[in-house]
mmCIF file of C-alpha atoms and ligand atoms in Angstrom:
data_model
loop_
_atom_site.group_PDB
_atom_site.id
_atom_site.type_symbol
_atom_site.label_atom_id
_atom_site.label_comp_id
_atom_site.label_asym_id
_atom_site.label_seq_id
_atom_site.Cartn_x
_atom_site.Cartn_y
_atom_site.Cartn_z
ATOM 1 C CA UNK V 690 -28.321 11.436 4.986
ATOM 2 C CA UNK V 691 -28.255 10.693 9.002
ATOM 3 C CA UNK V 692 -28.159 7.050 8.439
ATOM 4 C CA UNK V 693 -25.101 7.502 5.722
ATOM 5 C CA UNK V 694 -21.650 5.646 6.642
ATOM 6 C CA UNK V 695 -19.317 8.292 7.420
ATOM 7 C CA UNK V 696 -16.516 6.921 5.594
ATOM 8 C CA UNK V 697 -15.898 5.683 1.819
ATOM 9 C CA UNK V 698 -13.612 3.373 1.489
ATOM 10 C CA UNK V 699 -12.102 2.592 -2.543
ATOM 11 C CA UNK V 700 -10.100 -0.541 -3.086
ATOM 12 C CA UNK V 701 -11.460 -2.286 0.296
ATOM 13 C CA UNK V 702 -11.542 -5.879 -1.256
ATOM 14 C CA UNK V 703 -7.366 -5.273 -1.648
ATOM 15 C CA UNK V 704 -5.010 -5.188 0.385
ATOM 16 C CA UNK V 705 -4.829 -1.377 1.478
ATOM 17 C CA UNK V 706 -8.036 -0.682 1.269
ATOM 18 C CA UNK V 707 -9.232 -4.020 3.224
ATOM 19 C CA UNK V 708 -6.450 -2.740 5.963
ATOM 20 C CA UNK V 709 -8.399 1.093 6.246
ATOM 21 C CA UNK V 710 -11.349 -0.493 6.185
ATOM 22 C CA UNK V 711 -11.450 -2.728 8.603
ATOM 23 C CA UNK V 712 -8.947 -0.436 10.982
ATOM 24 C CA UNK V 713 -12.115 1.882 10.683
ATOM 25 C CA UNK V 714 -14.711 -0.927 11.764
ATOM 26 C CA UNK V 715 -11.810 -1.803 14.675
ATOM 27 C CA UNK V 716 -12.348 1.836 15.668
ATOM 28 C CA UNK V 717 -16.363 1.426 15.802
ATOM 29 C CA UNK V 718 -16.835 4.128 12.859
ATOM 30 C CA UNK V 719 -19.241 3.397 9.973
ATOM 31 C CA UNK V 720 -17.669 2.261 6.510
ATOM 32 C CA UNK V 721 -19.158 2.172 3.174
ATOM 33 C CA UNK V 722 -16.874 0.008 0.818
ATOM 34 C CA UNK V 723 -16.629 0.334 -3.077
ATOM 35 C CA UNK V 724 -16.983 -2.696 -4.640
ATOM 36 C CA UNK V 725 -17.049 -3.936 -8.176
ATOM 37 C CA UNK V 726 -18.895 -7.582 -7.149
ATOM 38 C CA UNK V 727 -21.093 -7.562 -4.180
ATOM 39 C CA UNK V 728 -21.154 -11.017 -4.668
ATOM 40 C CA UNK V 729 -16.714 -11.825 -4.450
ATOM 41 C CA UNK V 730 -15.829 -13.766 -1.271
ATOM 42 C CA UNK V 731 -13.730 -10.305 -0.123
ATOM 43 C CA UNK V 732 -16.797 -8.169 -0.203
ATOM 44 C CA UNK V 733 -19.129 -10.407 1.773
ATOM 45 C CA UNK V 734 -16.233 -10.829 4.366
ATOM 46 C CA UNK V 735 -16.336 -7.029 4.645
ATOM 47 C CA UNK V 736 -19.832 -7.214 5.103
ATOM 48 C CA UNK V 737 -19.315 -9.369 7.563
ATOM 49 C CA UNK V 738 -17.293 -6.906 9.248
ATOM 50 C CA UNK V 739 -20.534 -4.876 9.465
ATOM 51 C CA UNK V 740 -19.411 -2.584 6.285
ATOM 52 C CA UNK V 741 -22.011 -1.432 3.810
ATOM 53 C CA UNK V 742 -21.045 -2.081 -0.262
ATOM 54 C CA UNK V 743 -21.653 0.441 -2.911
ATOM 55 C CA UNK V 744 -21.302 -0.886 -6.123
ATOM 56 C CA UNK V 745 -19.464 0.700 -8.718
ATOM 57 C CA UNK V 746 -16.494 0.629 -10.993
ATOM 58 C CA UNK V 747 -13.651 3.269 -10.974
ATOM 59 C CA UNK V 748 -14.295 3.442 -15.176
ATOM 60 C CA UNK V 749 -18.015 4.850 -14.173
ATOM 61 C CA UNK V 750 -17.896 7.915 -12.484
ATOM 62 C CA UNK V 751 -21.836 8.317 -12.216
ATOM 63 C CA UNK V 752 -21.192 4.544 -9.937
ATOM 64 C CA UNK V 753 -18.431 6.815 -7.893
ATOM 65 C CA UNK V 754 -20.868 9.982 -7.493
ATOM 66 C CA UNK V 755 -23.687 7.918 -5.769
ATOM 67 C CA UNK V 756 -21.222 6.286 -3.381
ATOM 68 C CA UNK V 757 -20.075 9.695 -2.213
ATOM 69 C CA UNK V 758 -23.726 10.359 -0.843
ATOM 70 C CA UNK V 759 -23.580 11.558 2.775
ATOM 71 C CA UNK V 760 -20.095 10.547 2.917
ATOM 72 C CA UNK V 761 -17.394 12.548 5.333
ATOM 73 C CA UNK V 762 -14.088 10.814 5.108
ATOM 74 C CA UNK V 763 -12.809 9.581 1.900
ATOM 75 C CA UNK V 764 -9.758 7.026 1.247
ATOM 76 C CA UNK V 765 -8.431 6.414 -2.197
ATOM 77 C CA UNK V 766 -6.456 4.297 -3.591
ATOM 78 C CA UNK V 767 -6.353 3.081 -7.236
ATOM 79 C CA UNK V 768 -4.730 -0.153 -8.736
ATOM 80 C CA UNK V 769 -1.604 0.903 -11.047
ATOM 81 C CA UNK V 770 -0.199 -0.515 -14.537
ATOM 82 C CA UNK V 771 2.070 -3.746 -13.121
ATOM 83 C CA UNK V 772 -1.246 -4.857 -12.099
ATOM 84 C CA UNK V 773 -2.051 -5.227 -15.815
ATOM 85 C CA UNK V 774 -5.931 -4.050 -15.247
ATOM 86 C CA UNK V 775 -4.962 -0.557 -16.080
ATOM 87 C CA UNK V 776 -2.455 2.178 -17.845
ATOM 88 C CA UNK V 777 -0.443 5.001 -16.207
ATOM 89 C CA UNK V 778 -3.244 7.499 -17.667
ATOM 90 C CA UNK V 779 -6.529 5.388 -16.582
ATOM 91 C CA UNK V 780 -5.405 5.396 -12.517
ATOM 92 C CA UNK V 781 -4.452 9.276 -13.085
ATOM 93 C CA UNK V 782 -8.020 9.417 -14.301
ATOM 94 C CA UNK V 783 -9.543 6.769 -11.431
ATOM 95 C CA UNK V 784 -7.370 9.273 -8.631
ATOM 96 C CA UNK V 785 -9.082 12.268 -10.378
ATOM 97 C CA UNK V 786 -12.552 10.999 -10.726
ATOM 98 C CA UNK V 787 -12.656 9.744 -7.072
ATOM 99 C CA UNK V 788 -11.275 13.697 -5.554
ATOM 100 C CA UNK V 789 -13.465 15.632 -7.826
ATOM 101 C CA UNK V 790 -16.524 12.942 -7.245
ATOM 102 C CA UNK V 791 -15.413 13.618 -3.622
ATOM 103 C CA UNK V 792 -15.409 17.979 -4.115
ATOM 104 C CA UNK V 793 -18.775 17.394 -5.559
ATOM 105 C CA UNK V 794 -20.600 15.791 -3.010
ATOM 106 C CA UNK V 795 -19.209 17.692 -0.126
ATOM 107 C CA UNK V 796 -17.108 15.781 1.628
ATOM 108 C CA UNK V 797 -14.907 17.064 4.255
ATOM 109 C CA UNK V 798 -11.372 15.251 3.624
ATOM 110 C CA UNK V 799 -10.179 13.370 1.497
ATOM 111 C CA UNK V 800 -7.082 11.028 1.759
ATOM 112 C CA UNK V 801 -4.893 9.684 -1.016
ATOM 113 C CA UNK V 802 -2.207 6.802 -0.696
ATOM 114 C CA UNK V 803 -0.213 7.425 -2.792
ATOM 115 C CA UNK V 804 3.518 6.112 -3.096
ATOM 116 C CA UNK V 805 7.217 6.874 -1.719
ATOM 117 C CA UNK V 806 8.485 7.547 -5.020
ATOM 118 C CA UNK V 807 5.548 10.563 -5.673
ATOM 119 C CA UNK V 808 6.939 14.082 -5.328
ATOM 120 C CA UNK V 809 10.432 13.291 -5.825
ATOM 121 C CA UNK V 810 10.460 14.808 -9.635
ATOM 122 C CA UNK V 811 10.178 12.391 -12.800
ATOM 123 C CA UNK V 812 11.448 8.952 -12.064
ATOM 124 C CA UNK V 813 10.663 7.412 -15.923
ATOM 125 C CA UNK V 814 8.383 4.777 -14.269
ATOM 126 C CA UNK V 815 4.777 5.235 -15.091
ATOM 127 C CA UNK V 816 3.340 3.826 -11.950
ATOM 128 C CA UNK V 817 5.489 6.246 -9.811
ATOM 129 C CA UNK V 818 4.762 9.049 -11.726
ATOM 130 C CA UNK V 819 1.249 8.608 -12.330
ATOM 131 C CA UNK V 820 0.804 9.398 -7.863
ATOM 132 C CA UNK V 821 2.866 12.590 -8.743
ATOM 133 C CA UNK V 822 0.186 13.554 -11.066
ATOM 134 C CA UNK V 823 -2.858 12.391 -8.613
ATOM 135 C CA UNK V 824 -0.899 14.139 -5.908
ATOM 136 C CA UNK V 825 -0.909 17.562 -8.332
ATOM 137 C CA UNK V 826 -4.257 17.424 -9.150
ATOM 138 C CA UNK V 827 -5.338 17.118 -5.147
ATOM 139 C CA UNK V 828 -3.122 19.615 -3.796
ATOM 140 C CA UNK V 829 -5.595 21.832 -5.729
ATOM 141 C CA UNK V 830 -8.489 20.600 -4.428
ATOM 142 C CA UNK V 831 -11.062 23.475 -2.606
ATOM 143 C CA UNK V 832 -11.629 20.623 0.265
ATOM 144 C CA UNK V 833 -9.305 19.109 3.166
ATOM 145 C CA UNK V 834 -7.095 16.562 2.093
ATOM 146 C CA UNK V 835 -4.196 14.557 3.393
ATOM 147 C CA UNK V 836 -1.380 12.640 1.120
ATOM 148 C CA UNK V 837 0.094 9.389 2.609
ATOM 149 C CA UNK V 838 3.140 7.829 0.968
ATOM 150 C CA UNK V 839 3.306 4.371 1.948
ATOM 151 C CA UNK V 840 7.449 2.840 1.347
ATOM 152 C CA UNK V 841 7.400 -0.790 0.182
ATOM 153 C CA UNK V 842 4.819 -3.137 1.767
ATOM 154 C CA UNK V 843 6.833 -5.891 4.086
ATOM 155 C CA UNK V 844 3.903 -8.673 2.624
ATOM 156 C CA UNK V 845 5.764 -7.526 -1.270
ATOM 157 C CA UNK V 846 8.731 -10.256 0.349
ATOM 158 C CA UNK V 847 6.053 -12.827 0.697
ATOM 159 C CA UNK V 848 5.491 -13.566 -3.258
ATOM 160 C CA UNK V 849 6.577 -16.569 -4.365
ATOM 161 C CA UNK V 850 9.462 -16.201 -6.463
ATOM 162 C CA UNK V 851 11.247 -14.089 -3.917
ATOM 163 C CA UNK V 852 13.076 -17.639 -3.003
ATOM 164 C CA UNK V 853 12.279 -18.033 1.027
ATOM 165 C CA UNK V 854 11.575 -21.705 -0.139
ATOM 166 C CA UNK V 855 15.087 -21.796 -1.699
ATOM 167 C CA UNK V 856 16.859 -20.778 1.292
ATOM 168 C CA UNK V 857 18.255 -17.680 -0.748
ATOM 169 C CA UNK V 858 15.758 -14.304 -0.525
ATOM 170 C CA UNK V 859 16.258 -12.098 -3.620
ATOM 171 C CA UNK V 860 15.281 -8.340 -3.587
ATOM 172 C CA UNK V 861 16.284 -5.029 -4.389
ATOM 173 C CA UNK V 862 18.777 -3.547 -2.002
ATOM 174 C CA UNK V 863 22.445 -4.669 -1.784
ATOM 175 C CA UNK V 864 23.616 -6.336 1.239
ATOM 176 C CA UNK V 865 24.314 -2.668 3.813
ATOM 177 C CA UNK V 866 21.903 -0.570 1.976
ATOM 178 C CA UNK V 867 18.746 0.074 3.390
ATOM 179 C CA UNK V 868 15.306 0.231 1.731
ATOM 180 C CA UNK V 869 12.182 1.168 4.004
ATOM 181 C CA UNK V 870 9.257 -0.718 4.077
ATOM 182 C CA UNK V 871 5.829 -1.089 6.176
ATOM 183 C CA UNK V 872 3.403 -3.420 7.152
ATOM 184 C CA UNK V 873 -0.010 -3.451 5.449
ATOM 185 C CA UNK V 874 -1.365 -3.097 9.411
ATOM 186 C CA UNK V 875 0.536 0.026 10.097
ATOM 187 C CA UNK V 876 -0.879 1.312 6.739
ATOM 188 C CA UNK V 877 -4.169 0.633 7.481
ATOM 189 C CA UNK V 878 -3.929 1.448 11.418
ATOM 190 C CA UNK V 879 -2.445 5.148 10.161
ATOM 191 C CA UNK V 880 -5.086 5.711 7.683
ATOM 192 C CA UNK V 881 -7.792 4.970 9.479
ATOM 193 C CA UNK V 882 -6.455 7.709 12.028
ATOM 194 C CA UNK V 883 -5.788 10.285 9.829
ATOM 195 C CA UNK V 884 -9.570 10.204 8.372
ATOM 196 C CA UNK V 885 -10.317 10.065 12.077
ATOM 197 C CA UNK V 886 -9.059 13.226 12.932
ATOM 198 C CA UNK V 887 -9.095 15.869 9.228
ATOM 199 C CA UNK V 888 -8.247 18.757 11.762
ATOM 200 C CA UNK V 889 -5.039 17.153 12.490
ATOM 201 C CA UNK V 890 -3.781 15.784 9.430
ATOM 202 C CA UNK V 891 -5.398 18.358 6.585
ATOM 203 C CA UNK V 892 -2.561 19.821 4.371
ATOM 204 C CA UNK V 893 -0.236 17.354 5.425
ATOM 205 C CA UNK V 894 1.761 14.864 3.287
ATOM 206 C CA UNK V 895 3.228 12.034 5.505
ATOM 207 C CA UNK V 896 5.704 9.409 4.342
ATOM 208 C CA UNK V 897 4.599 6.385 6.276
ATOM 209 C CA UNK V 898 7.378 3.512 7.282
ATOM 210 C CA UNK V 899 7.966 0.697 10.256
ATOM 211 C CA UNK V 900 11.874 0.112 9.132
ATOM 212 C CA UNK V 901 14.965 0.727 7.362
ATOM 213 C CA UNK V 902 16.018 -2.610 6.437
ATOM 214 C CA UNK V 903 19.411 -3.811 4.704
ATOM 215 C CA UNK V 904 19.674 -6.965 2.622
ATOM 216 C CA UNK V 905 21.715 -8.281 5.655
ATOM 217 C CA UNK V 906 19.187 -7.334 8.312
ATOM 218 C CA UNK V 907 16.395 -9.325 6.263
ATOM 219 C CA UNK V 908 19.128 -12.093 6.088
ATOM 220 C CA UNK V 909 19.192 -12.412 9.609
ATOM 221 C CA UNK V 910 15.294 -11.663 10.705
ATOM 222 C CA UNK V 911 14.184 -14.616 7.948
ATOM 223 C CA UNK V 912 16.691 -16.846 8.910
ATOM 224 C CA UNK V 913 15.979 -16.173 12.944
ATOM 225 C CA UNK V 914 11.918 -16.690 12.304
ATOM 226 C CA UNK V 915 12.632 -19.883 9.879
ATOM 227 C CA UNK V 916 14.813 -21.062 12.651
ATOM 228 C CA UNK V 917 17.355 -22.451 9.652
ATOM 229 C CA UNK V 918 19.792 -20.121 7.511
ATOM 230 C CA UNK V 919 17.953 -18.010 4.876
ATOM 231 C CA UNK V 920 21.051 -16.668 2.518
ATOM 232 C CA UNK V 921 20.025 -12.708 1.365
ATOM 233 C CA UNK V 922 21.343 -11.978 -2.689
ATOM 234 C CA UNK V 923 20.105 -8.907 -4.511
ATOM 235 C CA UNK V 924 19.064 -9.513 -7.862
ATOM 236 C CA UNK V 925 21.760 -10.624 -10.255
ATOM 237 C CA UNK V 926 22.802 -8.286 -13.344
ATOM 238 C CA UNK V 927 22.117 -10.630 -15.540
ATOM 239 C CA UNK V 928 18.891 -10.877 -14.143
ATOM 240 C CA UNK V 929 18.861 -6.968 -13.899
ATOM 241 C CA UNK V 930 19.861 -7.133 -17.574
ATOM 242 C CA UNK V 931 17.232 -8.929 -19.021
ATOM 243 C CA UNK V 932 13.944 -7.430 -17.112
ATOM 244 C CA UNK V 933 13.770 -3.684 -17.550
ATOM 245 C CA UNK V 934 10.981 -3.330 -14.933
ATOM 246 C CA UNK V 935 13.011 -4.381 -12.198
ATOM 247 C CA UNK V 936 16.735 -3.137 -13.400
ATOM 248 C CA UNK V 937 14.442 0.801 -13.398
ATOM 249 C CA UNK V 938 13.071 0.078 -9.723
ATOM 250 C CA UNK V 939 16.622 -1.217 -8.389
ATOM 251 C CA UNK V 940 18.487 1.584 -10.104
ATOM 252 C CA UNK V 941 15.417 3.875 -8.162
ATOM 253 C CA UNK V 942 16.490 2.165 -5.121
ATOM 254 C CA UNK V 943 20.014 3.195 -5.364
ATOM 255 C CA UNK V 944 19.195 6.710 -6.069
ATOM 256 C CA UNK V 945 17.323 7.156 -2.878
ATOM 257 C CA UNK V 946 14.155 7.524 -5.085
ATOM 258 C CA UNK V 947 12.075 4.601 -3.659
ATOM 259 C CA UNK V 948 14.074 3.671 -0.501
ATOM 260 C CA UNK V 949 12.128 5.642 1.401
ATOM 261 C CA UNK V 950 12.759 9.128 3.169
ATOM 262 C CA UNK V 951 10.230 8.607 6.314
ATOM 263 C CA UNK V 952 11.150 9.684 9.429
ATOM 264 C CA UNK V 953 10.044 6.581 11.636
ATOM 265 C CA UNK V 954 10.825 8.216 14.824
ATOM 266 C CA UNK V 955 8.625 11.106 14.314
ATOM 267 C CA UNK V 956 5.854 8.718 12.990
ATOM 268 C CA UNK V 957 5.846 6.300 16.044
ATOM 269 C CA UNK V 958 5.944 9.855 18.179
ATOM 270 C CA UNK V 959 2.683 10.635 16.291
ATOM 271 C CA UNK V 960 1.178 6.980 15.694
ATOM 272 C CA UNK V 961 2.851 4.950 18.170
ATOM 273 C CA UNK V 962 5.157 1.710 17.569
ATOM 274 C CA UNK V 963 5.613 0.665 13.976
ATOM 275 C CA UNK V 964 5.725 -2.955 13.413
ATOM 276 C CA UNK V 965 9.248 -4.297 12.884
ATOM 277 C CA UNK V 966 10.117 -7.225 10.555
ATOM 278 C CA UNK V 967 10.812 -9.821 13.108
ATOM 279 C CA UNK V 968 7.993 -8.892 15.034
ATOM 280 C CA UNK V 969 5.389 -8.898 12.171
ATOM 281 C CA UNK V 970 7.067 -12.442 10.982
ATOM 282 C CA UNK V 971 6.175 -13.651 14.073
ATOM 283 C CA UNK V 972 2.560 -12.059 14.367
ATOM 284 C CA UNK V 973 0.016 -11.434 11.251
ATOM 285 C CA UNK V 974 2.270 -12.797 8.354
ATOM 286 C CA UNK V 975 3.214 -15.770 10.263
ATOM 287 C CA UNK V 976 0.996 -18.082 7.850
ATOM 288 C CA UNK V 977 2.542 -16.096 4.819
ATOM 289 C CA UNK V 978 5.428 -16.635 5.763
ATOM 290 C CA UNK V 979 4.879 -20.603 6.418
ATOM 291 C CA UNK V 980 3.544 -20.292 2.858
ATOM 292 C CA UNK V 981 6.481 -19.046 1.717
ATOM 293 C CA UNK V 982 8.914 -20.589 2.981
ATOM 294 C CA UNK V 983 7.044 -23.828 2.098
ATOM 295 C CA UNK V 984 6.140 -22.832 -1.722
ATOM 296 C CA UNK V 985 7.115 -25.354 -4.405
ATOM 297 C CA UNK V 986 7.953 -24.712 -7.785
ATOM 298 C CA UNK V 987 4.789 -25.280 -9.407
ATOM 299 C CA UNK V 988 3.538 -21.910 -7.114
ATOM 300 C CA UNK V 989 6.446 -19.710 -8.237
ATOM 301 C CA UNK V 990 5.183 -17.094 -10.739
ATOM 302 C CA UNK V 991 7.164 -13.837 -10.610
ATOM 303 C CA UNK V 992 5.076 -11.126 -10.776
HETATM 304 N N1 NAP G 509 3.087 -3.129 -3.349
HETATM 305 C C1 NAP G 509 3.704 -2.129 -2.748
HETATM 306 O O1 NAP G 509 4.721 -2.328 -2.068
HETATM 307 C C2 NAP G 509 3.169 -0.713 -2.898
HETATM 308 C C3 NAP G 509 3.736 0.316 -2.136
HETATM 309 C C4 NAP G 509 3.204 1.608 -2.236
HETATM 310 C C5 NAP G 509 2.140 1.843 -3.104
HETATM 311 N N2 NAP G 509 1.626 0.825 -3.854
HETATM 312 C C6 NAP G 509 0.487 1.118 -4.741
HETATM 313 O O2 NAP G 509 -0.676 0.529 -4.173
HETATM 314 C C7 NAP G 509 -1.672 0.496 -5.183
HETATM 315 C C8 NAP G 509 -2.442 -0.795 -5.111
HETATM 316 O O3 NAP G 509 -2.988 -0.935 -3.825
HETATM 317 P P1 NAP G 509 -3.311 -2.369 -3.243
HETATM 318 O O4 NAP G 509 -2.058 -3.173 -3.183
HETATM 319 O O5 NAP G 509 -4.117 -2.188 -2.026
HETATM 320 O O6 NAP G 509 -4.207 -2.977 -4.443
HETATM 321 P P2 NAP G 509 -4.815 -4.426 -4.610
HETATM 322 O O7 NAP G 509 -4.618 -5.246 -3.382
HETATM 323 O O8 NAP G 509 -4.370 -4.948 -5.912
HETATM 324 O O9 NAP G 509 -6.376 -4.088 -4.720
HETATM 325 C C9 NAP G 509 -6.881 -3.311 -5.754
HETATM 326 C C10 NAP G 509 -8.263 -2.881 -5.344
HETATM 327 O O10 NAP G 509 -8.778 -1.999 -6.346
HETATM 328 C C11 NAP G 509 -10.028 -2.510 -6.777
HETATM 329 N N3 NAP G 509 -10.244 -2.161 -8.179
HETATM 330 C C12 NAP G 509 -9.451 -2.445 -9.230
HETATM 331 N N4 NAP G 509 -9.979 -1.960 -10.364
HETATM 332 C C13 NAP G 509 -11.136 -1.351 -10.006
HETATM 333 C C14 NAP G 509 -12.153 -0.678 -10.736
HETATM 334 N N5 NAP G 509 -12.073 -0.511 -12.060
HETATM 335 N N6 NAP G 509 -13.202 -0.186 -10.052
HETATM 336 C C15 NAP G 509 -13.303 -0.365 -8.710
HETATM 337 N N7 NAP G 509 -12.381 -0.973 -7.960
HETATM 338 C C16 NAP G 509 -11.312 -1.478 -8.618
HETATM 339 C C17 NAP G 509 -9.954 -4.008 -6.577
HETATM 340 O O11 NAP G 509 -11.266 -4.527 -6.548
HETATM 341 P P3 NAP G 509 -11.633 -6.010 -7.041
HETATM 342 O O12 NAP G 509 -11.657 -6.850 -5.796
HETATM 343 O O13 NAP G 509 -12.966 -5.850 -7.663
HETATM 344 O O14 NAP G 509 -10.567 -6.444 -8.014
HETATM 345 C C18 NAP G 509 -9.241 -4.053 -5.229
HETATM 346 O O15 NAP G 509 -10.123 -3.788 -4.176
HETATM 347 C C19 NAP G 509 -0.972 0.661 -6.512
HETATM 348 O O16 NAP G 509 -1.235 1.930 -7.029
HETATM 349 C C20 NAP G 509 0.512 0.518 -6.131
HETATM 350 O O17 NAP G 509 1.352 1.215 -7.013
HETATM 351 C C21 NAP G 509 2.087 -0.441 -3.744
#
């Protein structure tokens, strides 16, 4: 297979996957996406990109085994339950299907994104706990593989809902306690050079973040980039009260489960400068953050 892509990309019409991906292409290296429709307007922009599709669904593993064909460098990522298009157990079995499709065919590493709450014991949320049981299954694995464990993506503060258009920004973390979080970029920047280079990253399990940001420090970077005051509130308890999903991630934020452990330092030793909030405001999610700050009602949908 001398004409094969040497890396396989899953997920690469979403947002982490589209980030590795096209990181990868930056880099000059040959991709091979899996897609579900060849035919969506994010697939033919990666072609455009000059990636090749395979077509497949996670549900079919025979669609996963032909994409692994010649393939060298795998990265996986799978879609989890709030996403509503599948349970805990079905992305445990889409993680599984992908590293043992992956052991199969030969390839030489294999990397998983997984999630900063993985490997920290039982947390009672299915979506966390699911990575845990990915990350299990691949730390058996008889090939090279390396475990990312992305914090909080900074474009998560974008979704309307969050109230930048309100000129008062909900989110988890009280006003002096600090959550870590990462642009999609960095993610995708990291990845890409960690399937570059198996030899150096094989065995390893990196927590990957740009920043340790308070509720006051996102206060004062949004209100600084909207250039008019942006108040910072963590969710209510009433509000905490009444939606179980987020009152289990906020009380996982206060435990230290999902705030994050990375050591940034050490990561922008190895990877160079992480992007900081202000800076990444200012730079790719500038139009987000227009959007944002711009939404009206009828676009607010919590999610
Ligand atoms: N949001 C955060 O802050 C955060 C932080 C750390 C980790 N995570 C984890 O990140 C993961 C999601 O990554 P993401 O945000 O990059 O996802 P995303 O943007 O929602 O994209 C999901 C990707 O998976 C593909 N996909 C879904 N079902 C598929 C199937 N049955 N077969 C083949 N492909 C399928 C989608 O393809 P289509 O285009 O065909 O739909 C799309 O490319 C979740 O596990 C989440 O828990 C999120």
């Amino acid at each position: 297979m001398s004409n094969s892509p040497e890396f396989l990309v899953f997920g690469a019409t979403g947002q982490q996957g589209g980030v590795v991906a096209s990181s990868l292409r930056k880099a000059r290296r040959e991709v091979r996406a899996f897609v579900r429709d060849p035919k969506s307007e994010r697939a033919k922009a990666l072609v455009r990109q000059g990636i090749t599709l395979a077509v497949g669904d996670l549900f079919d593993r025979a669609s996963i085994d032909r994409a692994m064909t010649g393939i060298q460098g795998v990265f996986s990522v799978q879609t989890s339950s709030p996403s509503g298009l599948v349970t805990d157990d079905q992305e445990v079995a889409q993680g599984k299907a992908i590293a043992n499709s992956a052991v199969a065919a030969g390839v030489a590493h294999l990397v998983y994104s997984s999630g900063a709450a993985a490997g920290k014991g039982q947390t009672g949320m299915g979506h966390f706990d699911s990575k845990s049981r990915i990350e299990e299954h691949i730390r058996c694995l008889p090939i090279a593989t390396t475990i990312t464990r992305p914090a909080s993506f900074m474009e998560m503060m974008m979704l309307p809902g969050m109230g930048l258009n309100t000129g008062v920004f909900t989110f988890f973390m009280k006003r002096d306690q600090s959550m870590q979080m990462i642009a999609l970029d960095d993610l995708g920047r990291i990845n890409a050079r960690i399937l570059c280079k198996p030899e150096r990253y094989a065995g390893q399990v990196l927590e990957l973040s740009g920043q340790d940001l308070t509720g006051k420090s996102l206060e004062e970077a949004f209100s600084r980039a909207a250039g008019r005051p942006i108040r910072y509130q963590r969710f209510s308890e009433e509000m905490l009260a009444g939606n179980d999903f987020l009152r289990q991630l906020t009380m996982l934020v206060d435990n230290g489960v999902v705030s994050g452990v990375a050591d940034i330092p050490s990561l922008e030793h190895e990877f160079g400068p992480m992007l900081k909030l202000e800076e990444w405001l200012r730079g790719t999610a500038k139009t987000l953050f227009e959007k944002a700050l711009n939404a009206s009602e009828a676009d607010i949908v919590l999610r």
